[in-house]
Coordinates of C-alpha atoms in Angstrom, one line a residue:
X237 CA 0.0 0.0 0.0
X238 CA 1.4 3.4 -0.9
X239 CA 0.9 6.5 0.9
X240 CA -1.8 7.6 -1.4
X241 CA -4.0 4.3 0.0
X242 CA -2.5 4.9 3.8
X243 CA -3.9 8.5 4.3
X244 CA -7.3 7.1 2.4
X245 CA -7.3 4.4 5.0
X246 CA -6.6 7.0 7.4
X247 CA -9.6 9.1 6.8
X248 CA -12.3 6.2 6.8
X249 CA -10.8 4.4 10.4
X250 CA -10.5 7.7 12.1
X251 CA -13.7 9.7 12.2
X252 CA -16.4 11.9 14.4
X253 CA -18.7 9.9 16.9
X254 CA -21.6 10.4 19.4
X255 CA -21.5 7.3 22.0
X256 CA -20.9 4.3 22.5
X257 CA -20.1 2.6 19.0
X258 CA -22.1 -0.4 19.5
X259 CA -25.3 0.7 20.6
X260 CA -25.0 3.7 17.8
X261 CA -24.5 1.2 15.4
X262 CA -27.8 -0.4 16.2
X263 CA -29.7 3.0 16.5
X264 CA -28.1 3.7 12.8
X265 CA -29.5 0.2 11.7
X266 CA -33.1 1.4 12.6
X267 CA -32.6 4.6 11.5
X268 CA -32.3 3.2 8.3
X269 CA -35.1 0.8 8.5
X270 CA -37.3 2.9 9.4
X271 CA -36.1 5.6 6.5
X272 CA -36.8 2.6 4.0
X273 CA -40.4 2.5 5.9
X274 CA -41.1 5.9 5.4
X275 CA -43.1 6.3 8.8
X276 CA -42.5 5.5 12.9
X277 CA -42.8 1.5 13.6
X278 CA -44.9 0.3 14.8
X279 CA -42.5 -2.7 16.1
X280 CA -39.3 -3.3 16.3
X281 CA -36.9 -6.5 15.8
X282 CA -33.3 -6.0 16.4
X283 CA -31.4 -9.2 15.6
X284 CA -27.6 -9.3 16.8
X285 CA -24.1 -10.6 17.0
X286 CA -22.9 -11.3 20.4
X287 CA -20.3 -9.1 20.2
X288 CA -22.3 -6.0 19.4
X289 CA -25.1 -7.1 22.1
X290 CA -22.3 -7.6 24.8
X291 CA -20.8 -3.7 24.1
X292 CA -24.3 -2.1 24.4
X293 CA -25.9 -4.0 27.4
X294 CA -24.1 -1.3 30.2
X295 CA -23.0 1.9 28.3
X296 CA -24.6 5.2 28.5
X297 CA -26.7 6.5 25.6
X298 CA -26.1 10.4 24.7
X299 CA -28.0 12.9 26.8
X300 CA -30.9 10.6 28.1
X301 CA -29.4 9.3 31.1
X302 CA -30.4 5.9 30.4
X303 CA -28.1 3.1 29.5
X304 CA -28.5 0.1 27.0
X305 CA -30.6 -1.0 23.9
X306 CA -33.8 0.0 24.2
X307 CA -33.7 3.7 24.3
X308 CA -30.9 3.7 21.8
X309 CA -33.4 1.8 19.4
X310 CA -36.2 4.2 20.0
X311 CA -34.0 7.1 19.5
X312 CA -32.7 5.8 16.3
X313 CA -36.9 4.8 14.9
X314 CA -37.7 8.4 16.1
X315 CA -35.3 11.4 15.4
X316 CA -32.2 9.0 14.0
X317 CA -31.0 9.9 10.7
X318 CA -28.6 7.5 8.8
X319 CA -26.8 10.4 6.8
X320 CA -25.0 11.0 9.6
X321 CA -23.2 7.6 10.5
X322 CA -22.1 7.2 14.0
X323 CA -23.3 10.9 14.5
X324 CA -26.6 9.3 14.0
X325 CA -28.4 10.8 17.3
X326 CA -26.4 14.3 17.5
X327 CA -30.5 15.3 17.1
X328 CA -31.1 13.8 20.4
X329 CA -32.7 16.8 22.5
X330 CA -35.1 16.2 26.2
X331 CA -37.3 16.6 24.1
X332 CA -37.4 13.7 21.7
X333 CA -35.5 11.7 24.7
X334 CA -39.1 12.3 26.1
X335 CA -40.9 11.4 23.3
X336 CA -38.3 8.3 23.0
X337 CA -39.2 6.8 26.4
X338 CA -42.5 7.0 25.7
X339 CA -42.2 5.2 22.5
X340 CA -40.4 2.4 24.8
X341 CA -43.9 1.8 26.7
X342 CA -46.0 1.9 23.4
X343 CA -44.2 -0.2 21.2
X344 CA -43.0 -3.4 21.4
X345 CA -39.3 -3.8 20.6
X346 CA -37.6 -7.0 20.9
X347 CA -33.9 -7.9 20.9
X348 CA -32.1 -11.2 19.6
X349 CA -29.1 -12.4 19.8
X350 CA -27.8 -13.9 16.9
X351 CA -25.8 -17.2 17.4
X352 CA -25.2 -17.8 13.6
X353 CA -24.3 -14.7 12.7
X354 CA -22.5 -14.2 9.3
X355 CA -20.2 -11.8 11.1
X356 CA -19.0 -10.6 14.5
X357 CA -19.9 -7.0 14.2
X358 CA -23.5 -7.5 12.8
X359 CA -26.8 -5.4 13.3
X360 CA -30.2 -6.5 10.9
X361 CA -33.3 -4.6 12.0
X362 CA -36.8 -5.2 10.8
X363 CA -39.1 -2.8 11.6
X364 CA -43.1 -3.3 11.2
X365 CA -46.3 -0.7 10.2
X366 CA -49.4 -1.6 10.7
X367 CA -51.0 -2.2 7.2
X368 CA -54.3 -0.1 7.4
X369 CA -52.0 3.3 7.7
X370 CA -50.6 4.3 4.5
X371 CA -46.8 5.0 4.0
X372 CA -45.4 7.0 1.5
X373 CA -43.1 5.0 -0.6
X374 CA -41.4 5.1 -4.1
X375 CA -41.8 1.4 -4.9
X376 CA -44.5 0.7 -7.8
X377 CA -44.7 -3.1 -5.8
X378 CA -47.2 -2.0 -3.2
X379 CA -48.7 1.4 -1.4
X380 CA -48.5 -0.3 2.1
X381 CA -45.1 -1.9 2.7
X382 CA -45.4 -3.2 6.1
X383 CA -42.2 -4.1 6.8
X384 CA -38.5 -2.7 6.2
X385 CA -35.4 -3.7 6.8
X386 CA -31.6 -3.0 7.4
X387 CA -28.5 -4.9 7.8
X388 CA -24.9 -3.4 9.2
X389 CA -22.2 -6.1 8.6
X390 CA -18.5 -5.8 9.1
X391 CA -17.8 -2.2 10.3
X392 CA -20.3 0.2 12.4
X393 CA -21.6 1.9 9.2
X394 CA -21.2 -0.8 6.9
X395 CA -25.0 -1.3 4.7
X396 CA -25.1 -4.9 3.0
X397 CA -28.1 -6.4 1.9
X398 CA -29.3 -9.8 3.4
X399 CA -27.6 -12.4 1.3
X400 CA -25.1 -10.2 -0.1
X401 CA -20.9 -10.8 0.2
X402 CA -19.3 -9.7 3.7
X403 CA -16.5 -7.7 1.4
X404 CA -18.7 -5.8 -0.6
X405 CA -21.7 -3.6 -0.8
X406 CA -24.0 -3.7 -4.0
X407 CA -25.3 -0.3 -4.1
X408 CA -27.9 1.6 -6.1
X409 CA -27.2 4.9 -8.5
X410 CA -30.5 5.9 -9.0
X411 CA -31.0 6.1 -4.6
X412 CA -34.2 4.2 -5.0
X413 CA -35.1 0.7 -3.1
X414 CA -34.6 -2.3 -4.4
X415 CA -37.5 -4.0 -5.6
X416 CA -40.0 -5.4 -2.8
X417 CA -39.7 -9.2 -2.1
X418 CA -41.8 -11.2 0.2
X419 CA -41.3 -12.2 3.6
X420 CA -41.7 -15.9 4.8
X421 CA -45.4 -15.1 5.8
X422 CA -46.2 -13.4 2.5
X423 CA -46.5 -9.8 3.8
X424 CA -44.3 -6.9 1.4
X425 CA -40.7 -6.2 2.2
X426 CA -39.1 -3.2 1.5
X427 CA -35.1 -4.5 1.4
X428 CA -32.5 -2.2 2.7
X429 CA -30.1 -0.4 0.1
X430 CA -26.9 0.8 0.3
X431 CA -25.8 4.8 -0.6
X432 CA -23.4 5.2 2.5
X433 CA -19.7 6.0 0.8
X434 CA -18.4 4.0 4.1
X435 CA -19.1 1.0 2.3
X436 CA -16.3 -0.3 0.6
X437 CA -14.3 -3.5 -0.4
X438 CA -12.1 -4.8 2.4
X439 CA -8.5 -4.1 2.1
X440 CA -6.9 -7.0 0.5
X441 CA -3.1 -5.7 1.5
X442 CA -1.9 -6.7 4.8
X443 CA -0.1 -3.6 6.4
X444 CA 3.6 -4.4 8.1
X445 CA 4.8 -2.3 10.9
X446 CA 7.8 -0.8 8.9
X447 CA 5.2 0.7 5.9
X448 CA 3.6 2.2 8.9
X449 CA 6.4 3.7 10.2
X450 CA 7.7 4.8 6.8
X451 CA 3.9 6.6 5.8
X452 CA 4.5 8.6 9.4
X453 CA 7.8 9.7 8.6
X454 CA 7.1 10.8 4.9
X455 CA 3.2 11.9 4.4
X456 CA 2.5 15.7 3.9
X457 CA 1.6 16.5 7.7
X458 CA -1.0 19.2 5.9
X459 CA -2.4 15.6 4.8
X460 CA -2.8 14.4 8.2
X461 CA -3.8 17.8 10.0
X462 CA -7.3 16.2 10.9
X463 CA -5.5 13.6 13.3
X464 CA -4.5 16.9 15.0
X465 CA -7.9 18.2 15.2
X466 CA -9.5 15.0 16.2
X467 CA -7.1 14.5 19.1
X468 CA -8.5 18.4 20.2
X469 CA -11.8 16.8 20.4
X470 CA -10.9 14.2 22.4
X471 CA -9.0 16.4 25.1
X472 CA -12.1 18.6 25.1
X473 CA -14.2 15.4 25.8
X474 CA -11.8 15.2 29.0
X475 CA -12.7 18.9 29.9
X476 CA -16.3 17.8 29.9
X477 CA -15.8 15.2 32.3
X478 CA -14.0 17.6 34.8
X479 CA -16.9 19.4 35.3
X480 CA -19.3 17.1 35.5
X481 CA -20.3 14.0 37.3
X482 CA -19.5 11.3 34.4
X483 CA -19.1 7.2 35.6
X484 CA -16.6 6.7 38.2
X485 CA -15.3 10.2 38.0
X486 CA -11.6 8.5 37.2
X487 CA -10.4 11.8 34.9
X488 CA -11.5 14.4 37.9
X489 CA -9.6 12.2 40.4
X490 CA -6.4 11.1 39.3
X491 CA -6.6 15.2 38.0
X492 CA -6.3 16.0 41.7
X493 CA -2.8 13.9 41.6
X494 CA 0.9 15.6 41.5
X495 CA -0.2 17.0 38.0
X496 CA 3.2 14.8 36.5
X497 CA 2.7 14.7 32.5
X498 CA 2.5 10.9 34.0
X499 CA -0.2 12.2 35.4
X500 CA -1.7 14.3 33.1
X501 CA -2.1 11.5 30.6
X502 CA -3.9 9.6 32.5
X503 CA -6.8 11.9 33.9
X504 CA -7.6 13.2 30.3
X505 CA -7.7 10.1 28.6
X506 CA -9.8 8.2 31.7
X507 CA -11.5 11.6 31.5
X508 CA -12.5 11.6 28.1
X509 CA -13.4 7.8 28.3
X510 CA -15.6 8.8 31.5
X511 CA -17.9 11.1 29.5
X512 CA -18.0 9.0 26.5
X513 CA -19.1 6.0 28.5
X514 CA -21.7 7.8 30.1
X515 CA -23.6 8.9 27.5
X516 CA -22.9 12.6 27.7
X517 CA -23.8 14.9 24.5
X518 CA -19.9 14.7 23.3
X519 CA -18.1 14.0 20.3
X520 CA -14.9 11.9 20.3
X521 CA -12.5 11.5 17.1
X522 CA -13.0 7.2 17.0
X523 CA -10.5 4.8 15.3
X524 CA -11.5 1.6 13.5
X525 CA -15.0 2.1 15.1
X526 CA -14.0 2.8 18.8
X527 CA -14.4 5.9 20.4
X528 CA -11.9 4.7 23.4
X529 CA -9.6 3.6 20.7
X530 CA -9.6 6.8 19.5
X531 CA -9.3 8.6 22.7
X532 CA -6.4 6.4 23.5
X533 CA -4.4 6.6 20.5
X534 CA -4.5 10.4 20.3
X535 CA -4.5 12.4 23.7
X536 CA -1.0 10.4 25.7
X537 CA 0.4 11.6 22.4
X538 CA -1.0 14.9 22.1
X539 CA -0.3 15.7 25.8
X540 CA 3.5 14.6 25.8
X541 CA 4.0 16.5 22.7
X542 CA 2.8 19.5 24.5
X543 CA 5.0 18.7 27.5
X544 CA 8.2 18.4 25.4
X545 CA 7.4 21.4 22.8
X546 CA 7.2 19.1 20.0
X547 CA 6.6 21.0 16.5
X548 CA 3.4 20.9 14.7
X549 CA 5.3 18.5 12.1
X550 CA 6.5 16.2 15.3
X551 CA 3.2 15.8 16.6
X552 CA 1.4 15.3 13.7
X553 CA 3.9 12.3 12.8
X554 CA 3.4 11.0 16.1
X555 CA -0.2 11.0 15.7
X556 CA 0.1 9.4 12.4
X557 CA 1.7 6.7 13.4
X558 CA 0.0 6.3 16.3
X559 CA -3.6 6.5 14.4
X560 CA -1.8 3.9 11.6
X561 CA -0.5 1.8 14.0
X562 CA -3.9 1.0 15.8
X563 CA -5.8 0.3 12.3
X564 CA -2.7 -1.9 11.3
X565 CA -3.4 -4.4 14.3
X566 CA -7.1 -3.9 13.9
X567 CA -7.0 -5.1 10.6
X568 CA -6.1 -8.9 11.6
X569 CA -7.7 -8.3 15.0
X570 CA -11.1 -7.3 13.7
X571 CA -13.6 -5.0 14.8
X572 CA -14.4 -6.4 17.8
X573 CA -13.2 -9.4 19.9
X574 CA -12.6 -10.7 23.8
X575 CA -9.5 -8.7 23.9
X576 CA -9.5 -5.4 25.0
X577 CA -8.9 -2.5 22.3
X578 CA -7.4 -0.6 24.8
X579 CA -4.1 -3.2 24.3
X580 CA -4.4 -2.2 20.7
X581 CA -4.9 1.7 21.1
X582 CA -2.4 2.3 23.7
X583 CA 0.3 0.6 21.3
X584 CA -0.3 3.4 19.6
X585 CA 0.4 5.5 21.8
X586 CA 3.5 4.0 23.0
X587 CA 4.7 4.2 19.4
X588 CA 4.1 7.7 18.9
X589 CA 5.3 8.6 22.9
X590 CA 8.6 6.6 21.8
X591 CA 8.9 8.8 18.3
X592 CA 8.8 12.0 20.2
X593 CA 11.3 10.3 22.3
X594 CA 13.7 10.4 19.8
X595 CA 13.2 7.0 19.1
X596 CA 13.4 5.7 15.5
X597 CA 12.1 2.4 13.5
X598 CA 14.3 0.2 16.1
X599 CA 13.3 1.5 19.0
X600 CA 9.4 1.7 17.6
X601 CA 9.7 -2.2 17.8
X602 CA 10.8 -2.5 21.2
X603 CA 7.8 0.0 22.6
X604 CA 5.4 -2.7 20.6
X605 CA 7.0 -5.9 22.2
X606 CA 7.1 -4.2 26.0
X607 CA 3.0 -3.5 25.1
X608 CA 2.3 -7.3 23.8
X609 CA 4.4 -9.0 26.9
X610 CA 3.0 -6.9 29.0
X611 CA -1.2 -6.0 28.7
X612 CA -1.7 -8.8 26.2
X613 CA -4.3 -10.8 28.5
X614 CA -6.8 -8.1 29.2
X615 CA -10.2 -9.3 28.6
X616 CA -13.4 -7.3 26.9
X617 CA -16.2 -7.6 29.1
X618 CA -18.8 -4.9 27.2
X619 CA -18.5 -1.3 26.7
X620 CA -19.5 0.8 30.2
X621 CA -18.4 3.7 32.7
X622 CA -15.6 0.9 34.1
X623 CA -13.7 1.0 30.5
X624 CA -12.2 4.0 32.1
X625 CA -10.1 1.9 34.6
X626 CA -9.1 -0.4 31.3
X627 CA -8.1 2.8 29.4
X628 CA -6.0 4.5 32.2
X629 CA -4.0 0.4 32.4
X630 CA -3.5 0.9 29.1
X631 CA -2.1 4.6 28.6
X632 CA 0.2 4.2 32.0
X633 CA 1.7 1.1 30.4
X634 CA 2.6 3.0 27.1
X635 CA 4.0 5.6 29.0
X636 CA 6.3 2.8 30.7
X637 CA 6.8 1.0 27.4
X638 CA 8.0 3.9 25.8
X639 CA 10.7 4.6 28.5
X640 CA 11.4 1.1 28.4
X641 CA 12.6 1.2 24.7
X642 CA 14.3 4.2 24.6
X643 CA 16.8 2.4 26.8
X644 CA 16.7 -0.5 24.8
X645 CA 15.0 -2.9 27.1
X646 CA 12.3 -5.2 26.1
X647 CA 11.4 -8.8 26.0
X648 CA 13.0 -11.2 23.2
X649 CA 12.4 -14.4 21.4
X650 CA 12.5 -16.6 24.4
X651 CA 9.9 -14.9 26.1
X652 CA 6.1 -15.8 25.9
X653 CA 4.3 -15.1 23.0
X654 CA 7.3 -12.3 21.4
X655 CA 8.7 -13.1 18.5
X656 CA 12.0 -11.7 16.5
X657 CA 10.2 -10.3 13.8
X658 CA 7.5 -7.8 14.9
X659 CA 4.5 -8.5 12.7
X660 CA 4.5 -11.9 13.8
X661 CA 4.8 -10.9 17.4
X662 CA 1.8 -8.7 16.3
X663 CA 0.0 -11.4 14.6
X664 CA 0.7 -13.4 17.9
X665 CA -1.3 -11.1 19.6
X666 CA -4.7 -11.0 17.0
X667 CA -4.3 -14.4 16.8
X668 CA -5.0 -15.4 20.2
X669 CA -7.5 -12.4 20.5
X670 CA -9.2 -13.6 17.3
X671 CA -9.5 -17.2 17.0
X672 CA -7.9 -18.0 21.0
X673 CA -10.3 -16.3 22.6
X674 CA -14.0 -17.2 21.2
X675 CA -14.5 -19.8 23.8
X676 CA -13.7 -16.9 26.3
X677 CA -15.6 -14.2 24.4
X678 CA -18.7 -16.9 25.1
X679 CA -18.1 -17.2 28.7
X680 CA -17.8 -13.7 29.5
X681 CA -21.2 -12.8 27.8
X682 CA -23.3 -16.2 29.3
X683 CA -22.0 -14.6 32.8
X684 CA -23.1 -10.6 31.9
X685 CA -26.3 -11.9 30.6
X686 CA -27.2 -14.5 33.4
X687 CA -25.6 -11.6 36.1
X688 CA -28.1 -9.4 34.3
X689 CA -31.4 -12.0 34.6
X690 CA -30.8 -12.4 38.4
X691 CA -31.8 -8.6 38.9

């Protein structure tokens, strides 16, 4: 991949986000349903992977105080609108969070999980109208569809139609449905469609650690100047949670520490995680579909390159390889798994802390092995205010990595799951947190979900 594909890659892993990933994800899957339906449903059927239902059971939805599914679905079938991806409920006022809750007690929505689903980040809603009301719709099949849906596949704003290929989306020029088919019980469909430019083939070209490295060192930084800005988001997402009362309050307490750039990087990234994970009304800069992954690959870097003076062009490279880095692991990871993405996003930030460092390729390397030997066990047990705690693990061990490296010091060959080349100490790591761990992944949510039915 040249640099030409890395800054494209770049752009579509790194971008603006309201909430939690996972339950946005679902509210943008309705949203899109119910655009397809062309009125409010009157029922709902969400039907998801177990990966996607584990992350949304316990986070906070934006500005309705609420956590979970249900008012993240009703939010998404009332005032969501598709256009604007994982921004989908920036419209959410008290107003329509009142009108949402409402909705909750009127209308039966029903949640599935999905053991044989084609994917482990996967969303299909179907959403119902009764047939005597009539719904505008541009399909010459029928007047009264009475049932639409959608299906998110793959990434969190990834549109495939049922039956289609995981690496592809088939789209449609003219921005008109697809012709209606009929359900198993005979009703109309109306069969979601895909417009979204998120939707793309997969990446075909597996990314190595030194073509990372090299994009940082050589792209135009005016290229990357959004990574910048994004990592400004994120620190203002931390301000938010100073002065306010946001899940376990971690950024406001450790802020009351010795105020060490140690320090400093730990309140504002827990910080920012705090108000993300409690639903308030906040946008983060995300990366490869995680907000927390894009808090944590962006502010440790941003904040020590601010404590050492680092130039614009330093900073921006750091963040670059940082941002790269993170996609680069995620891509044999996957989207979501029963490892932690806070081991993946605060590699980044130990690469990017080392740079600034003064540290080069070599020395690059050495921060990624100290994060692998060290963090490599930590477990994903669903997206809520305690990610905070994961987050702030993460970020202090960069910070340690880093300084680690710089002295040369880091685990070798004979040690655990490090190898001597570094992608395939990296692939050591996806490996077990891709196919190791599904046993595990299955554990942890038969004990949330069985914790959760004893209430």
């Amino acid at each position: 991949m040249n640099n030409t594909d890395l800054l494209s890659l770049l752009h579509r892993e790194v971008v603006p986000a309201i909430g939690c990933t996972e339950p946005i994800c679902v509210a943008l899957c309705v949203a899109r349903a119910k655009e397809r339906l062309g009125a409010e449903p009157d029922a709902i059927t969400v039907r998801l992977s177990k990966n996607i239902y584990k992350n949304a059971m316990s986070v906070g939805i934006p500005n309705t105080g609420m956590t979970g599914l249900p008012i993240a679905i009703a939010l998404g079938a009332t005032v969501g609108q598709s256009e604007w991806g994982l921004e989908v409920l920036r419209n959410t006022t008290p107003e329509a969070v009142a009108y949402a809750k409402s909705y909750i007690g009127r209308v039966p929505i029903q949640i599935e999980i999905e053991n044989n689903a084609p994917d482990i980040l996967y969303v299909h809603a179907i959403v119902e109208k009764q047939a005597e009301t009539t719904i505008p719709t541009h399909s010459p099949a029928s007047n009264h569809p009475l049932t639409a849906t959608a299906t998110i596949q793959g990434e969190h704003t990834h549109f495939v139609e049922q039956g289609s290929d995981t690496g592809f989306c088939r789209r449609r020029t003219d921005g008109e449905p697809t012709a209606n088919r009929q359900s198993t019980d005979g009703r109309p469909t109306v069969e979601a469609y895909v417009t979204d430019t998120s939707c793309h083939q997969q990446d075909t070209a597996e990314l190595t650690l030194r073509q990372v490295y090299d994009f940082a060192m050589t792209v135009a930084t005016e290229d990357v100047h959004f990574l910048l800005e994004g990592a400004e988001i994120n620190l203002q997402a931390a301000e938010y949670a100073f002065e306010h009362k946001c899940g376990h309050c971690l950024g406001q307490i450790l802020r009351k520490q010795d105020n060490s750039i140690f320090e400093q990087i730990l309140a504002y990234t827990s910080g920012a995680c705090d108000a993300r994970m409690s639903g308030a009304m906040v946008p983060v800069m995300s990366n490869s579909g995680s907000g927390n992954q894009g808090i944590s690959c962006s502010v440790p870097v941003l904040l020590y390159a601010h404590h050492i003076g680092a130039t614009d062009e330093q900073t921006l490279r750091a963040l670059a390889l940082s941002n790269l880095t993170v996609i680069y692991i995620k891509q044999s990871l996957g989207r979501l798994s029963a490892l932690c993405g806070c081991v993946v996003a605060a590699t980044g930030s130990a690469c990017g802390i080392t740079y600034l460092k003064g540290g080069q390729y070599m020395e690059i390397t050495y921060a990624v092995k100290n994060m692998i030997a060290n963090i490599s066990g930590m477990i994903c047990d669903g997206a809520k205010p305690g990610c905070a705690l994961k987050v702030t693990s993460g970020v202090a061990t960069a910070v340690i990595a880093a300084s680690l490296a710089m002295e040369h010091s880091y685990p070798d060959a004979t040690e655990g799951i490090i190898d001597e080349d570094i992608d395939q100490t990296i692939h050591n790591l996806t490996h077990i947190g891709h196919d190791g761990m599904i046993q595990t992944d299955d554990l942890i949510l038969n004990i949330m979900t069985h914790k959760c039915s004893k209430k």
